[in-house]
Short mmCIF file of C-alpha atoms and ligand atoms in Angstrom, two decimals:
data_model
loop_
_atom_site.label_atom_id
_atom_site.label_comp_id
_atom_site.label_asym_id
_atom_site.label_seq_id
_atom_site.Cartn_x
_atom_site.Cartn_y
_atom_site.Cartn_z
CA MET W 1 101.39 35.04 23.11
CA ARG W 2 98.90 32.97 21.34
CA GLY W 3 97.49 34.17 18.07
CA ARG W 4 99.65 37.31 18.25
CA ARG W 5 101.72 38.55 15.36
CA ARG W 6 105.46 38.13 15.70
CA GLY W 7 107.97 40.84 15.12
CA ASN W 8 108.42 39.55 11.55
CA GLY W 9 104.75 40.34 10.81
CA ARG W 10 103.70 36.75 10.25
CA PRO W 11 101.00 35.27 12.55
CA ALA W 12 102.32 33.02 15.26
CA PRO W 13 101.14 29.41 14.96
CA GLN W 14 97.54 29.17 16.16
CA VAL W 15 96.88 27.15 19.29
CA GLU W 16 93.23 26.24 19.33
CA GLU W 17 91.61 27.55 22.50
CA THR W 18 87.99 27.06 23.40
CA PRO W 19 85.72 30.10 23.89
CA ARG W 20 85.59 29.15 27.59
CA GLU W 21 89.39 29.57 27.80
CA VAL W 22 89.55 32.72 25.72
CA LEU W 23 86.73 34.38 27.69
CA GLY W 24 88.01 33.06 31.08
CA VAL W 25 84.68 31.51 32.09
CA PRO W 26 85.00 29.40 35.25
CA ALA W 27 83.46 25.94 35.42
CA ARG W 28 80.58 27.19 37.61
CA LEU W 29 79.11 29.12 34.69
CA GLU W 30 77.97 28.12 31.20
CA VAL W 31 79.74 29.72 28.27
CA PRO W 32 77.86 32.79 27.12
CA ALA W 33 76.45 32.91 23.58
CA PHE W 34 78.26 35.07 21.01
CA PRO W 35 77.33 35.66 17.34
CA SER W 36 79.14 33.50 14.79
CA TYR W 37 80.35 36.68 12.99
CA ASN W 38 82.35 37.84 16.08
CA PRO W 39 84.01 34.88 17.78
CA PRO W 40 86.11 36.10 20.80
CA THR W 41 89.89 36.17 20.47
CA ARG W 42 92.50 37.33 22.95
CA ALA W 43 93.57 40.11 20.61
CA LYS W 44 90.05 41.54 20.29
CA ILE W 45 89.59 41.41 24.05
CA GLU W 46 92.88 43.26 24.61
CA LEU W 47 91.86 46.00 22.11
CA GLY W 48 88.44 46.14 23.68
CA ARG W 49 89.88 46.67 27.15
CA HIS W 50 91.90 49.58 25.90
CA LEU W 51 88.97 51.17 24.07
CA PHE W 52 86.73 50.77 27.16
CA TYR W 53 89.01 53.21 29.02
CA GLU W 54 89.81 55.44 26.02
CA LYS W 55 88.54 59.02 26.12
CA ARG W 56 89.57 59.54 22.54
CA LEU W 57 86.61 57.36 21.72
CA SER W 58 84.29 60.23 22.51
CA ALA W 59 83.93 63.08 19.93
CA ASN W 60 85.14 65.74 22.35
CA GLN W 61 87.61 63.42 24.15
CA THR W 62 86.07 63.85 27.60
CA GLN W 63 84.43 60.49 28.21
CA SER W 64 84.99 56.77 27.83
CA CYS W 65 82.76 53.79 28.56
CA ALA W 66 84.40 53.79 32.02
CA SER W 67 82.98 57.24 32.74
CA CYS W 68 79.66 55.59 33.30
CA HIS W 69 80.81 52.06 34.02
CA VAL W 70 83.17 52.11 36.99
CA GLN W 71 84.85 48.85 38.05
CA GLU W 72 84.68 49.57 41.83
CA MET W 73 80.87 49.78 41.42
CA ALA W 74 80.75 46.58 39.33
CA PHE W 75 80.65 48.91 36.33
CA ALA W 76 77.64 50.91 37.40
CA ASP W 77 78.40 54.55 38.25
CA GLY W 78 76.65 55.44 41.53
CA LYS W 79 74.58 58.14 39.92
CA ARG W 80 70.83 58.34 39.58
CA THR W 81 71.17 58.89 35.91
CA PRO W 82 74.44 59.83 34.16
CA ALA W 83 75.35 62.71 31.85
CA GLY W 84 76.91 62.09 28.43
CA SER W 85 80.07 63.69 27.05
CA THR W 86 78.32 66.96 26.15
CA GLY W 87 76.46 67.21 29.48
CA GLN W 88 73.16 65.94 28.27
CA THR W 89 71.44 63.85 31.01
CA LEU W 90 70.35 60.29 30.13
CA VAL W 91 67.00 59.13 31.34
CA ARG W 92 68.18 55.75 32.66
CA ASN W 93 70.49 54.50 35.39
CA SER W 94 73.91 53.06 34.31
CA GLN W 95 73.89 49.28 34.57
CA GLY W 96 76.54 47.15 36.14
CA LEU W 97 78.20 44.97 33.53
CA GLN W 98 79.10 41.67 35.23
CA ASN W 99 77.81 38.69 33.27
CA VAL W 100 76.22 41.00 30.77
CA ALA W 101 76.71 38.44 28.05
CA TYR W 102 74.06 36.22 29.65
CA PHE W 103 71.03 38.40 29.38
CA SER W 104 68.41 37.39 26.87
CA THR W 105 67.86 41.08 26.01
CA LEU W 106 70.08 44.03 26.63
CA THR W 107 69.41 47.38 28.48
CA TRP W 108 66.55 48.10 30.89
CA ALA W 109 63.77 47.70 28.33
CA HIS W 110 64.34 46.60 24.77
CA ASN W 111 62.90 43.45 23.29
CA GLY W 112 64.98 43.58 20.09
CA MET W 113 68.46 44.17 21.43
CA LEU W 114 69.78 40.68 21.66
CA GLU W 115 73.48 41.02 21.00
CA LEU W 116 76.15 43.33 22.44
CA GLU W 117 77.05 44.08 18.81
CA ASP W 118 73.54 45.59 18.47
CA GLN W 119 73.61 47.49 21.74
CA LEU W 120 77.11 49.10 21.74
CA PRO W 121 76.44 51.39 18.70
CA VAL W 122 74.00 53.20 21.06
CA PRO W 123 76.53 54.72 23.48
CA ILE W 124 79.06 55.23 20.73
CA ARG W 125 76.91 56.87 18.00
CA ASN W 126 73.72 58.21 19.65
CA ASP W 127 73.11 61.89 19.14
CA ASN W 128 70.05 62.28 21.39
CA PRO W 129 71.02 62.04 24.10
CA VAL W 130 74.71 62.16 23.27
CA GLU W 131 76.86 59.61 25.14
CA LEU W 132 80.20 59.35 23.38
CA GLY W 133 78.86 61.35 20.41
CA VAL W 134 80.64 59.61 17.50
CA THR W 135 78.07 60.74 14.96
CA ASP W 136 78.68 60.42 11.21
CA GLY W 137 80.10 63.96 11.05
CA VAL W 138 83.01 63.21 13.39
CA ARG W 139 83.51 59.51 12.69
CA GLU W 140 86.54 59.92 10.40
CA GLU W 141 88.19 62.28 12.84
CA VAL W 142 87.78 59.79 15.75
CA LEU W 143 88.97 56.85 13.68
CA ALA W 144 92.05 58.88 12.55
CA ARG W 145 93.03 59.25 16.18
CA PHE W 146 93.47 55.43 16.37
CA ASP W 147 95.11 55.12 12.94
CA GLY W 148 97.68 57.70 13.92
CA ASP W 149 98.65 56.11 17.22
CA PRO W 150 101.23 53.33 17.24
CA LEU W 151 99.75 51.44 20.18
CA TYR W 152 96.32 51.28 18.54
CA LYS W 153 97.79 50.55 15.13
CA ARG W 154 99.36 47.44 16.65
CA LEU W 155 96.22 46.48 18.69
CA PHE W 156 93.88 46.82 15.65
CA ALA W 157 96.19 44.89 13.42
CA GLU W 158 96.45 42.07 15.93
CA ALA W 159 92.67 41.96 16.54
CA PHE W 160 91.65 42.26 12.92
CA PRO W 161 94.60 41.01 10.77
CA GLU W 162 92.36 40.72 7.66
CA SER W 163 92.20 44.49 6.97
CA ASP W 164 94.00 47.67 7.88
CA GLY W 165 92.76 50.56 9.94
CA ALA W 166 90.19 51.32 12.57
CA THR W 167 86.46 51.16 11.83
CA VAL W 168 83.46 51.68 14.05
CA GLU W 169 82.51 48.03 13.46
CA LYS W 170 85.91 46.78 14.68
CA ILE W 171 85.55 49.01 17.74
CA ILE W 172 82.20 47.47 18.52
CA PHE W 173 83.37 43.88 17.90
CA ALA W 174 86.36 44.43 20.28
CA LEU W 175 84.27 46.10 23.03
CA ALA W 176 81.64 43.29 22.73
CA SER W 177 84.42 40.71 23.12
CA PHE W 178 85.84 42.47 26.15
CA SER W 179 82.41 42.82 27.69
CA ARG W 180 81.88 39.06 27.36
CA THR W 181 84.94 38.47 29.56
CA MET W 182 83.35 40.45 32.44
CA VAL W 183 82.39 37.29 34.29
CA SER W 184 81.55 37.26 38.02
CA ALA W 185 81.22 33.93 39.78
CA ASP W 186 83.20 34.26 43.03
CA SER W 187 80.83 35.88 45.55
CA PRO W 188 80.09 34.27 48.92
CA PHE W 189 76.78 33.17 47.36
CA ASP W 190 78.71 31.37 44.58
CA ARG W 191 80.97 29.63 47.14
CA TYR W 192 77.87 28.62 49.09
CA ALA W 193 76.21 27.29 45.99
CA ALA W 194 79.35 25.31 45.16
CA GLY W 195 79.16 23.51 48.50
CA ASP W 196 80.96 25.71 51.03
CA LYS W 197 78.15 26.02 53.56
CA SER W 198 80.20 28.33 55.73
CA ALA W 199 80.39 30.97 52.94
CA LEU W 200 77.11 32.48 54.05
CA ASP W 201 76.47 33.42 57.72
CA GLU W 202 73.26 32.52 59.44
CA ARG W 203 71.51 35.82 58.58
CA GLN W 204 72.42 35.51 54.93
CA ARG W 205 71.09 31.96 54.83
CA ARG W 206 67.85 33.11 56.38
CA GLY W 207 67.72 35.96 53.83
CA LEU W 208 68.30 33.42 50.96
CA ALA W 209 65.39 31.33 52.23
CA LEU W 210 63.10 34.35 52.43
CA PHE W 211 64.25 35.47 48.95
CA ASN W 212 63.19 32.01 47.62
CA SER W 213 59.92 31.90 49.54
CA GLU W 214 56.42 32.18 48.19
CA ARG W 215 55.83 35.01 50.64
CA PHE W 216 58.62 37.29 49.30
CA GLU W 217 58.36 36.00 45.65
CA CYS W 218 61.74 37.44 44.62
CA PHE W 219 63.01 34.28 42.96
CA HIS W 220 60.13 34.18 40.37
CA CYS W 221 61.91 37.04 38.54
CA HIS W 222 65.44 36.88 40.05
CA ASN W 223 66.73 33.34 39.87
CA GLY W 224 69.48 31.21 38.35
CA THR W 225 73.17 32.04 38.42
CA ASN W 226 72.67 35.74 37.71
CA LEU W 227 69.53 36.18 39.80
CA THR W 228 67.47 37.16 36.82
CA ILE W 229 65.24 35.12 34.59
CA SER W 230 66.50 37.20 31.59
CA TYR W 231 69.05 34.57 30.70
CA ARG W 232 70.71 32.72 27.83
CA ASP W 233 73.94 30.94 27.17
CA GLU W 234 75.54 29.10 24.30
CA SER W 235 73.11 26.22 24.59
CA THR W 236 69.89 28.33 24.72
CA THR W 237 67.84 27.85 21.54
CA PRO W 238 65.09 29.96 19.98
CA ALA W 239 62.70 27.35 21.40
CA THR W 240 63.96 27.83 24.99
CA ILE W 241 64.81 31.55 25.18
CA THR W 242 62.49 33.86 27.07
CA PHE W 243 62.32 37.69 27.05
CA PRO W 244 60.88 38.70 30.45
CA PHE W 245 59.76 42.23 31.33
CA PHE W 246 57.69 43.30 34.35
CA ASN W 247 55.90 46.29 35.73
CA ASN W 248 56.98 46.67 39.38
CA GLY W 249 54.39 49.21 40.55
CA LEU W 250 56.97 51.97 40.86
CA TYR W 251 54.54 54.53 39.32
CA ASN W 252 50.84 54.82 38.66
CA VAL W 253 50.53 58.28 37.10
CA GLY W 254 46.93 59.27 36.73
CA GLY W 255 45.75 55.88 38.11
CA ASP W 256 45.89 54.10 34.75
CA GLY W 257 49.29 52.43 35.31
CA SER W 258 51.29 54.97 33.43
CA TYR W 259 54.96 55.73 34.16
CA PRO W 260 56.56 59.12 33.64
CA PRO W 261 56.16 59.96 29.95
CA HIS W 262 59.91 60.32 29.33
CA ASP W 263 60.41 56.63 30.08
CA GLN W 264 57.60 54.09 30.05
CA GLY W 265 59.90 51.11 29.44
CA LEU W 266 59.00 48.71 26.69
CA TYR W 267 56.02 50.86 25.75
CA ASN W 268 58.40 53.47 24.27
CA LEU W 269 59.25 50.95 21.61
CA THR W 270 56.08 49.01 21.07
CA LEU W 271 53.47 51.73 21.83
CA ASP W 272 51.24 48.98 23.19
CA PRO W 273 49.48 50.52 26.21
CA ASP W 274 49.84 47.21 28.11
CA ASP W 275 53.62 47.63 27.87
CA ARG W 276 53.75 50.72 30.02
CA GLY W 277 56.20 50.27 32.90
CA LEU W 278 57.69 47.03 31.64
CA PHE W 279 61.35 46.59 32.41
CA ARG W 280 63.79 43.69 32.34
CA PRO W 281 64.54 42.14 35.78
CA PRO W 282 68.19 43.06 36.38
CA SER W 283 70.80 40.71 37.63
CA LEU W 284 71.29 41.20 41.35
CA ARG W 285 74.99 40.27 41.33
CA ASN W 286 77.05 42.97 43.10
CA VAL W 287 73.79 44.82 43.76
CA ALA W 288 75.11 46.08 47.11
CA VAL W 289 77.71 48.24 45.25
CA THR W 290 75.45 49.57 42.45
CA ALA W 291 73.11 51.99 44.27
CA PRO W 292 70.91 53.83 43.40
CA TYR W 293 68.37 51.33 42.10
CA MET W 294 65.78 50.72 39.37
CA HIS W 295 65.77 51.88 35.75
CA ASP W 296 65.65 55.51 36.78
CA GLY W 297 67.84 55.24 39.90
CA SER W 298 64.77 56.47 41.91
CA ILE W 299 65.39 54.23 44.97
CA GLU W 300 68.40 54.98 47.08
CA THR W 301 69.00 51.95 49.25
CA LEU W 302 68.38 48.20 49.32
CA ARG W 303 66.27 48.62 52.37
CA GLU W 304 63.94 50.91 50.48
CA VAL W 305 63.87 48.36 47.58
CA VAL W 306 62.76 45.55 49.82
CA GLU W 307 60.24 47.83 51.56
CA HIS W 308 58.88 48.77 48.13
CA TYR W 309 58.25 45.10 47.35
CA ALA W 310 56.79 44.52 50.91
CA ALA W 311 54.31 47.36 50.29
CA GLY W 312 53.41 45.93 46.87
CA GLY W 313 54.16 49.17 45.03
CA ARG W 314 55.36 52.74 45.58
CA VAL W 315 53.17 55.60 46.72
CA ILE W 316 54.16 59.02 45.34
CA ALA W 317 52.17 61.57 47.21
CA THR W 318 52.84 64.81 45.29
CA GLY W 319 54.37 66.22 42.12
CA PRO W 320 53.89 65.45 38.46
CA PHE W 321 54.28 61.71 38.86
CA ALA W 322 51.98 61.31 41.93
CA GLY W 323 50.09 57.99 42.14
CA ASP W 324 49.60 54.83 44.15
CA GLY W 325 51.74 52.13 42.57
CA ARG W 326 50.05 49.51 44.88
CA THR W 327 46.85 49.82 42.89
CA SER W 328 48.39 49.98 39.39
CA PRO W 329 46.25 48.01 36.90
CA LEU W 330 49.49 47.14 35.00
CA LYS W 331 51.53 45.91 37.93
CA SER W 332 52.78 42.25 37.79
CA GLY W 333 50.63 39.79 39.71
CA LEU W 334 53.81 38.76 41.60
CA ILE W 335 54.15 42.18 43.21
CA ARG W 336 51.44 41.68 45.77
CA GLY W 337 53.07 42.92 48.94
CA PHE W 338 53.77 40.94 52.00
CA GLY W 339 54.15 41.25 55.76
CA ALA W 340 57.77 41.24 56.91
CA THR W 341 59.56 42.17 60.12
CA ASP W 342 62.48 44.60 60.21
CA GLU W 343 64.69 41.68 60.95
CA GLU W 344 63.47 39.70 58.00
CA ILE W 345 64.19 42.67 55.74
CA ASP W 346 67.67 42.89 57.29
CA ASP W 347 68.18 39.22 56.50
CA VAL W 348 67.28 39.71 52.85
CA ILE W 349 69.61 42.68 52.62
CA ALA W 350 72.39 40.59 54.18
CA PHE W 351 71.73 37.96 51.52
CA LEU W 352 71.89 40.57 48.75
CA GLU W 353 75.20 41.73 50.19
CA SER W 354 76.51 38.17 49.80
CA LEU W 355 76.23 38.61 46.01
CA THR W 356 79.17 41.08 46.05
CA ASP W 357 82.15 39.55 44.20
CA ARG W 358 85.40 41.23 45.31
CA THR W 359 87.38 39.01 42.89
CA PHE W 360 85.44 40.61 40.00
CA ILE W 361 85.52 44.15 41.30
CA GLU W 362 89.28 43.98 41.88
CA ASN W 363 90.25 41.85 38.89
CA PRO W 364 93.13 43.54 37.03
CA LYS W 365 91.91 41.91 33.81
CA PHE W 366 89.10 44.44 33.74
CA SER W 367 91.01 47.45 35.03
CA ASN W 368 92.28 50.54 33.17
CA PRO W 369 95.32 49.37 31.19
CA PHE W 370 96.72 52.91 31.06
CA VAL W 371 97.31 53.31 34.78
CA GLY W 372 98.91 51.46 37.68
CA ALA W 373 100.25 47.97 37.55
CA GLY W 374 97.87 46.68 34.86
CA PRO W 375 99.49 43.89 32.77
C1 HEC Q 1 76.97 58.55 29.50
C2 HEC Q 1 77.02 57.33 30.22
C3 HEC Q 1 77.32 56.01 29.48
C4 HEC Q 1 78.41 55.81 28.63
C5 HEC Q 1 79.47 56.79 28.16
C6 HEC Q 1 78.33 54.40 28.27
N1 HEC Q 1 77.27 53.82 28.90
FE1 HEC Q 1 76.74 51.86 28.78
N2 HEC Q 1 74.99 52.26 29.70
C7 HEC Q 1 74.63 53.52 30.24
C8 HEC Q 1 73.24 53.45 30.59
C9 HEC Q 1 72.43 54.62 31.19
C10 HEC Q 1 72.77 52.17 30.24
C11 HEC Q 1 71.30 51.69 30.31
C12 HEC Q 1 70.70 52.01 28.95
C13 HEC Q 1 69.25 51.68 28.77
O1 HEC Q 1 68.64 50.93 29.51
O2 HEC Q 1 68.64 52.25 27.84
C14 HEC Q 1 73.88 51.46 29.73
C15 HEC Q 1 73.86 50.12 29.27
C16 HEC Q 1 74.97 49.43 28.83
C17 HEC Q 1 74.97 48.01 28.46
C18 HEC Q 1 73.80 47.05 28.60
C19 HEC Q 1 73.80 46.42 29.99
C20 HEC Q 1 72.67 45.49 30.28
O3 HEC Q 1 72.57 45.08 31.44
O4 HEC Q 1 71.92 45.20 29.39
C21 HEC Q 1 76.24 47.75 28.05
C22 HEC Q 1 76.78 46.37 27.58
C23 HEC Q 1 77.04 48.93 28.10
N3 HEC Q 1 76.17 49.91 28.60
C24 HEC Q 1 78.32 49.02 27.75
C25 HEC Q 1 78.88 50.30 27.50
C26 HEC Q 1 80.19 50.42 26.72
C27 HEC Q 1 81.05 49.26 26.18
C28 HEC Q 1 80.38 51.76 26.54
C29 HEC Q 1 81.52 52.44 25.74
C30 HEC Q 1 81.38 52.30 24.31
C31 HEC Q 1 79.28 52.42 27.24
N4 HEC Q 1 78.46 51.45 27.73
C32 HEC Q 1 79.23 53.76 27.41
C33 HEC Q 1 75.47 54.60 30.39
C34 HEC Q 1 76.62 54.78 29.63
C1 HEC Q 2 57.58 40.36 39.01
C2 HEC Q 2 59.00 40.20 38.93
C3 HEC Q 2 59.87 40.64 40.14
C4 HEC Q 2 59.74 40.22 41.37
C5 HEC Q 2 58.76 39.29 42.05
C6 HEC Q 2 60.82 40.86 42.11
N1 HEC Q 2 61.54 41.67 41.23
FE1 HEC Q 2 63.14 42.79 41.72
N2 HEC Q 2 63.09 43.65 39.88
C7 HEC Q 2 62.22 43.31 38.84
C8 HEC Q 2 62.29 44.30 37.80
C9 HEC Q 2 61.49 44.27 36.49
C10 HEC Q 2 63.19 45.29 38.26
C11 HEC Q 2 63.55 46.58 37.52
C12 HEC Q 2 62.33 47.47 37.61
C13 HEC Q 2 62.49 48.89 37.17
O1 HEC Q 2 63.61 49.40 37.12
O2 HEC Q 2 61.45 49.51 36.83
C14 HEC Q 2 63.68 44.86 39.57
C15 HEC Q 2 64.68 45.46 40.30
C16 HEC Q 2 65.17 45.03 41.51
C17 HEC Q 2 66.29 45.63 42.24
C18 HEC Q 2 67.10 46.82 41.72
C19 HEC Q 2 68.34 46.30 41.00
C20 HEC Q 2 69.11 47.41 40.29
O3 HEC Q 2 70.20 47.08 39.83
O4 HEC Q 2 68.64 48.58 40.20
C21 HEC Q 2 66.52 44.90 43.32
C22 HEC Q 2 67.59 45.11 44.34
C23 HEC Q 2 65.48 43.90 43.38
N3 HEC Q 2 64.72 44.01 42.20
C24 HEC Q 2 65.28 42.90 44.37
C25 HEC Q 2 64.15 42.14 44.46
C26 HEC Q 2 63.82 41.49 45.75
C27 HEC Q 2 64.62 41.48 47.04
C28 HEC Q 2 62.55 40.88 45.51
C29 HEC Q 2 61.72 40.10 46.42
C30 HEC Q 2 61.27 40.90 47.65
C31 HEC Q 2 62.22 41.15 44.12
N4 HEC Q 2 63.26 41.94 43.55
C32 HEC Q 2 61.12 40.69 43.47
C33 HEC Q 2 61.36 42.21 38.89
C34 HEC Q 2 60.99 41.53 40.00
#
C-alpha cells in the first residue's frame, strides 16, 4: 500500500501519485480544487471514510454523517428536513454529496463557505441546531474514543504521521479528503456526452433539448458537468470564479418577496433585503433519487418542480407563508414561466432521470467500511 506505514513503523517509500489518481477522478472531469494545507492522501481518505460512518463521532453516539447522507440516495436522506443527534430539527434539506468538491460555495446559501474544511465544522460542532453535537464541553471525551481504539489509532497515525492522537482538525481534514473522492461521472447523460448517442433514449434527448432551450431556461442556472453554474475546479482562479445565488419564486410572504423568517437564504447572513430568498443552484446529478426538493424540501416530486418553473413561481393559498411567488419582486428574471405540454414535462423528467449514476450510488469505495463486503 502506497504511503502506508510498514509493520516496522517506518514509512514505506513514497510513490508520487497525482491528486487525480489519489482522488480517483475520471478523465471526463477536471480535478477539484483543494486547499494547499490539506492535500489528499490515500490514508486521509481511508480515515475519512471510517469517520463518515462512525456514530462515536456524535456526542451521544447516535448519529454519523451517514445518518443524513445515505449512499442509496446519492448521500441525501429522503427527508424534508432531518433531525440532529438530539432530535432537534434542522431547517434545511440534506444535500446529496456527489461532486461536492466542485461547488464554488458550499451549502444551500452561504457566500463565505468556500472550502469543505470551513463547512464540516458545522455538522460536527454546531450547538443550535445540534447535528453531531461535538461542542467544546464534550470534545475531549469524543477524541478519547478514537485514541483508545486500536483501529483508529492506526488510521490516524497513517493519515497524520507528523503528530500523535486524534484532533477535531484531523477529523475535518480526513472527512474533507473523503468527500472530495465522491465523484460521479458515469450516468447515462455522461455516456451520452462522451459520444455514446444511444445512452439517452428519444424522450430523454427531447428533454435535454427542452432543458437547454430559451423557453425552459433551465441551463442558465443548471449547466456544465454538474448541472449547476456554482462551479470551480483546480484551474479556476479568483478572476474566473463566480458565486451564483437566485430567488426562485418559491415564496412571496406579504407580497414583498420575503421567504419564511426562519430561512431567508443568503439574507440570513448579509441582512441585505435584496438577498431574501437567494439560494445556490444545486447540482442536478442523481436528482431523481434525492427527493424531496429545494432548500426546505418543500416540493415532493420532479413533476411538481418542473410545474413550479412552468408557472413562474409557487402560489401558497393559505397559512403563515401564503403568497403568490409568481409576482415576487425579488424573483430571478429567468423564472418567467412558460407554456409546456404534459408530454414535454415528462420529457424533461426523463432527462433528469438520466442523471442517475448507479456506479456512484453502488460504489463500494463510498460504502460503510464496517459492514458487508467493503474492502
Ligand atoms: C443531522 C443531519 C446531518 C448530519 C449529521 C450531517 N449533515 Fe451534512 N448536511 C445536512 C444538511 C441539512 C445540509 C445543508 C446545510 C445548509 O444548507 O445549511 C448539509 C450539507 C452538507 C455539505 C455541503 C453540501 C453542498 O452541496 O454544499 C457537506 C459537504 C456535508 N453536509 C457533509 C457532511 C459530513 C461529512 C457530515 C459528518 C461530519 C455531515 N454532513 C453530517 C445534514 C446533515
Ligand atoms: C434562475 C436560475 C434557475 C433556473 C432558470 C432554473 N433553476 Fe432549478 N434551481 C435553482 C435554484 C437557486 C434552486 C434551489 C432553490 C431553493 O431551494 O430555494 C433550484 C432547484 C432545482 C431543483 C431541486 C434540486 C434539489 O436537489 O432539491 C430542480 C430539480 C431544478 N432546480 C430543476 C430545474 C429545471 C428543470 C429548470 C428549468 C425548467 C430549472 N431548474 C431552472 C436555480 C434555477
